[in-house]
mmCIF file of C-alpha atoms in Angstrom:
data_model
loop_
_atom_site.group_PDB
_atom_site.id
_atom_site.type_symbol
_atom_site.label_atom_id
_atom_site.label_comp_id
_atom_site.label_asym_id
_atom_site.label_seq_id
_atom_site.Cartn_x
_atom_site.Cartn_y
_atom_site.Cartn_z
ATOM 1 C CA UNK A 3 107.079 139.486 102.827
ATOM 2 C CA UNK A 4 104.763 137.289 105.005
ATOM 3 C CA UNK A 5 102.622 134.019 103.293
ATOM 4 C CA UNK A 6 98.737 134.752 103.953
ATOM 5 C CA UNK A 7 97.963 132.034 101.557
ATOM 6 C CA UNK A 8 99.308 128.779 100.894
ATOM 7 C CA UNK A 9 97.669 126.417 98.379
ATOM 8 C CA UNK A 10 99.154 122.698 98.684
ATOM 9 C CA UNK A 11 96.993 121.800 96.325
ATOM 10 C CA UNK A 12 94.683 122.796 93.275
ATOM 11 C CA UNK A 13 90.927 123.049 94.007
ATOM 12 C CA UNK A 14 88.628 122.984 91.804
ATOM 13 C CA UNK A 15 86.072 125.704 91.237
ATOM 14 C CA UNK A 16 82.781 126.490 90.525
ATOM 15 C CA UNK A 17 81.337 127.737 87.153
ATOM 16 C CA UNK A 18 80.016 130.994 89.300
ATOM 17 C CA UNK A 19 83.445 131.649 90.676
ATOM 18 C CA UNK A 20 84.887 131.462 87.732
ATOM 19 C CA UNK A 21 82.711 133.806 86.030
ATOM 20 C CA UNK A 22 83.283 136.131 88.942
ATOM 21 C CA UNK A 23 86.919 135.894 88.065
ATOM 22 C CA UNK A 24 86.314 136.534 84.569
ATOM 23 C CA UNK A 25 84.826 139.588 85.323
ATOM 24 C CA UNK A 26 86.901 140.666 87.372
ATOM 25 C CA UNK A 27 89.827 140.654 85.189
ATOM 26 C CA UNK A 28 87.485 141.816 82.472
ATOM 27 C CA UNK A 29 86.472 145.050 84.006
ATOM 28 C CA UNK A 30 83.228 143.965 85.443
ATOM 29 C CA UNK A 31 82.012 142.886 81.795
ATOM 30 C CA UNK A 32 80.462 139.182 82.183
ATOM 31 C CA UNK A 33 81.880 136.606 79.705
ATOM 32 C CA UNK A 34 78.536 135.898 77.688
ATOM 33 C CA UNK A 35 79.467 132.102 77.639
ATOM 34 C CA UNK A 36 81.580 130.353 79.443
ATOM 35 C CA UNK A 37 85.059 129.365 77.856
ATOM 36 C CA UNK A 38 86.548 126.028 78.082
ATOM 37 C CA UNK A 39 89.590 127.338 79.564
ATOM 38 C CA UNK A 40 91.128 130.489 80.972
ATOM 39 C CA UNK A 41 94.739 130.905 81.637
ATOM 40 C CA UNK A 42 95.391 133.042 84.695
ATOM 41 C CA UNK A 43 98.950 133.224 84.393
ATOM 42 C CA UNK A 44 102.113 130.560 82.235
ATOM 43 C CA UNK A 45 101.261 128.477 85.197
ATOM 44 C CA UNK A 46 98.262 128.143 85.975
ATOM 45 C CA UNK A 47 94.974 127.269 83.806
ATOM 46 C CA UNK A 48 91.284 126.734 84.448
ATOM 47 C CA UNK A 49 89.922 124.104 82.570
ATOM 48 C CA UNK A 50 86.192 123.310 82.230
ATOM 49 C CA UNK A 51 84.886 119.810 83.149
ATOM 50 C CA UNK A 52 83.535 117.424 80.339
ATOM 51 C CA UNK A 53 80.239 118.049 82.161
ATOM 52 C CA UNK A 54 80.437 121.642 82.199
ATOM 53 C CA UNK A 55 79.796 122.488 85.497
ATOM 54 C CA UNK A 56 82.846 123.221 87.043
ATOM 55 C CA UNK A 57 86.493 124.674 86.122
ATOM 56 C CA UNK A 58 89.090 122.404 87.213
ATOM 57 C CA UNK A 59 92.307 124.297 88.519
ATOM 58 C CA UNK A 60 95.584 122.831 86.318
ATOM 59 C CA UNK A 61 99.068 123.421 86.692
ATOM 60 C CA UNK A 62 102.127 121.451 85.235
ATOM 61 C CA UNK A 63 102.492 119.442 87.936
ATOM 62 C CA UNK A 64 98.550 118.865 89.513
ATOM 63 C CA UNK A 65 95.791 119.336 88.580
ATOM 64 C CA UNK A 66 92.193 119.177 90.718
ATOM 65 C CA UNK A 67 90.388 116.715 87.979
ATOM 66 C CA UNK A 68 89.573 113.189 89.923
ATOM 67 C CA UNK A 69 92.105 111.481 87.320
ATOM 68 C CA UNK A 70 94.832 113.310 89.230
ATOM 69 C CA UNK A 71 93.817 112.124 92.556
ATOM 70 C CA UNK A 72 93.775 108.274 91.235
ATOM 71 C CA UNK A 73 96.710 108.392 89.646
ATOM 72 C CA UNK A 74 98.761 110.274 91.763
ATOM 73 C CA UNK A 75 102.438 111.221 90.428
ATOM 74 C CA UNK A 76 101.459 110.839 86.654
ATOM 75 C CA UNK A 77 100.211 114.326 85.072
ATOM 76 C CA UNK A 78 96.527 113.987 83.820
ATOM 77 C CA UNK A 79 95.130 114.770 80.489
ATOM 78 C CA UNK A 80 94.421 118.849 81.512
ATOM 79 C CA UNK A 81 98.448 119.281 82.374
ATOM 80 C CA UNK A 82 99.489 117.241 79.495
ATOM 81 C CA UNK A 83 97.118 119.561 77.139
ATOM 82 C CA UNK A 84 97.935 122.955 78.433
ATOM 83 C CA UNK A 85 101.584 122.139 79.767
ATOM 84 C CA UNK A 86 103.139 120.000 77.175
ATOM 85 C CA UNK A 87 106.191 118.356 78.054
ATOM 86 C CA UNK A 88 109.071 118.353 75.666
ATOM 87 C CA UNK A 89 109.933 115.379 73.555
ATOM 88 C CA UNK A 90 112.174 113.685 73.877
ATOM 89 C CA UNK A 91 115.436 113.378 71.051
ATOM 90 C CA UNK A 92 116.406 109.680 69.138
ATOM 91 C CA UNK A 93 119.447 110.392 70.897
ATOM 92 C CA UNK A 94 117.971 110.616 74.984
ATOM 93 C CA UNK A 95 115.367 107.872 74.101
ATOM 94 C CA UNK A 96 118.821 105.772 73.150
ATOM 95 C CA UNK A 97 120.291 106.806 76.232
ATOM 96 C CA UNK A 98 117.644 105.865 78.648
ATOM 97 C CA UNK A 99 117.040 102.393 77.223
ATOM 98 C CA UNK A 100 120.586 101.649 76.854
ATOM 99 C CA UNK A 101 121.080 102.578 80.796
ATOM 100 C CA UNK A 102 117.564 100.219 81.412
ATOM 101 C CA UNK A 103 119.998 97.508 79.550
ATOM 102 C CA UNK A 104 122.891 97.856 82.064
ATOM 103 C CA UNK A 105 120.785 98.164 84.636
ATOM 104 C CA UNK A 106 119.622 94.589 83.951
ATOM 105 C CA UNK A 107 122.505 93.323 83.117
ATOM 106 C CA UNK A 108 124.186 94.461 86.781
ATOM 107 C CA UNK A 109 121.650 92.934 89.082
ATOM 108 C CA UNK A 110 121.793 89.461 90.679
ATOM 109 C CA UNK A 111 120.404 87.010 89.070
ATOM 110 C CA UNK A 112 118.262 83.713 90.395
ATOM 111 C CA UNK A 113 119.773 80.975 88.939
ATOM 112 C CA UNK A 114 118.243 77.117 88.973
ATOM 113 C CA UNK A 115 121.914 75.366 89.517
ATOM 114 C CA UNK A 116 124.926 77.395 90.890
ATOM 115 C CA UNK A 117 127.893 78.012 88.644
ATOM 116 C CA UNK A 118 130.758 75.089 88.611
ATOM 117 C CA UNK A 119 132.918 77.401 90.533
ATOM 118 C CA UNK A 120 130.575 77.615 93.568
ATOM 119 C CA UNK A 121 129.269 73.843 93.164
ATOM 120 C CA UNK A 122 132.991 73.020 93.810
ATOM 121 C CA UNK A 123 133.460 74.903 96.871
ATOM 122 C CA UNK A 124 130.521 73.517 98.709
ATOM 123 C CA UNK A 125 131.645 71.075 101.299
ATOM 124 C CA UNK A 126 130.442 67.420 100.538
ATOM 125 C CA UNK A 127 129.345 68.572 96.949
ATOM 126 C CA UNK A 128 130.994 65.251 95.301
ATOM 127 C CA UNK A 129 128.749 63.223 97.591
ATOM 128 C CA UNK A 130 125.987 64.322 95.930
ATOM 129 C CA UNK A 131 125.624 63.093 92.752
ATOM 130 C CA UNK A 132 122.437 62.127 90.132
ATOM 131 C CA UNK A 133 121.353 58.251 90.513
ATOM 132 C CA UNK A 134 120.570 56.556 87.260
ATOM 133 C CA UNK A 135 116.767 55.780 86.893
ATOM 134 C CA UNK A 136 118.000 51.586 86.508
ATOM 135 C CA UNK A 137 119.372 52.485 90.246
ATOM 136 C CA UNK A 138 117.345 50.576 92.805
ATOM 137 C CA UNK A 139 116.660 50.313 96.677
ATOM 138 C CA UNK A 140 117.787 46.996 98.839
ATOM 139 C CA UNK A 141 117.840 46.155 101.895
ATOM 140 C CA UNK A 142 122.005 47.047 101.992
ATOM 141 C CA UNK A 143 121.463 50.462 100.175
ATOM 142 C CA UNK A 144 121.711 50.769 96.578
ATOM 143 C CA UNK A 145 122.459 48.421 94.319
ATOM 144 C CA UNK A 146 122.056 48.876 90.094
ATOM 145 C CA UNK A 147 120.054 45.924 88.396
#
């Protein structure tokens, strides 16, 4: 069978077309007002704007609304209403934060002084060690006072 049409994405349409549409599946009979969605098939829904004046074109993963094109990746309030996702069990949410928790706990971590193991296997760490505040400069180097 040979693709004539291929959406990429949802495009949303006009209150005209969609009445067209309407009628078309209707027969030819007119809808005498317009609904604030119509569900073409399980996947696919056409959901009227806030303003009324166009039919935005949903599915359960896009939709055409402008909150779908600003946050891309994230399904907008039209998918979430007509495609509800299921919920997730105690059990799963457990799951998922207790893998976020080893997740953590794996990484690499910035520390502000390196452990006594790797302090001691610097070369010339010994050298380096605090001077007291009572610790003051001569001419010969330091001297305590």
């Amino acid at each position: 069978m040979k693709t004539i049409v291929q959406i990429k994405s949802p495009v949303t349409q006009t209150v005209e077309a969609v009445q067209q549409l309407i009628a078309y599946f209707n027969h030819g009979q007119t809808p005498e007002e317009m609904p604030s969605f119509y569900r073409l098939s399980g996947e696919l829904v056409l959901a009227q704007s806030k303003k009324g004046d166009a039919y935005y074109v949903t599915t359960p993963k896009s939709c055409s609304c402008p909150a779908s094109v600003y946050n891309p990746g994230k399904p907008c309030k039209h998918s979430r209403k007509y495609f509800p996702q299921p919920q997730k069990s105690r059990v799963e949410l457990e799951a998922e934060g207790e893998a976020i928790l080893e997740a953590h706990h794996n990484t690499a971590k910035r520390l502000a002084r390196p452990p006594e193991d790797i302090r001691a296997s610097l070369p010339g760490w010994p050298l380096h060690k605090p001077i007291s505040l009572t610790t003051r400069r001569s001419s010969s180097g330091l001297s305590a006072s």
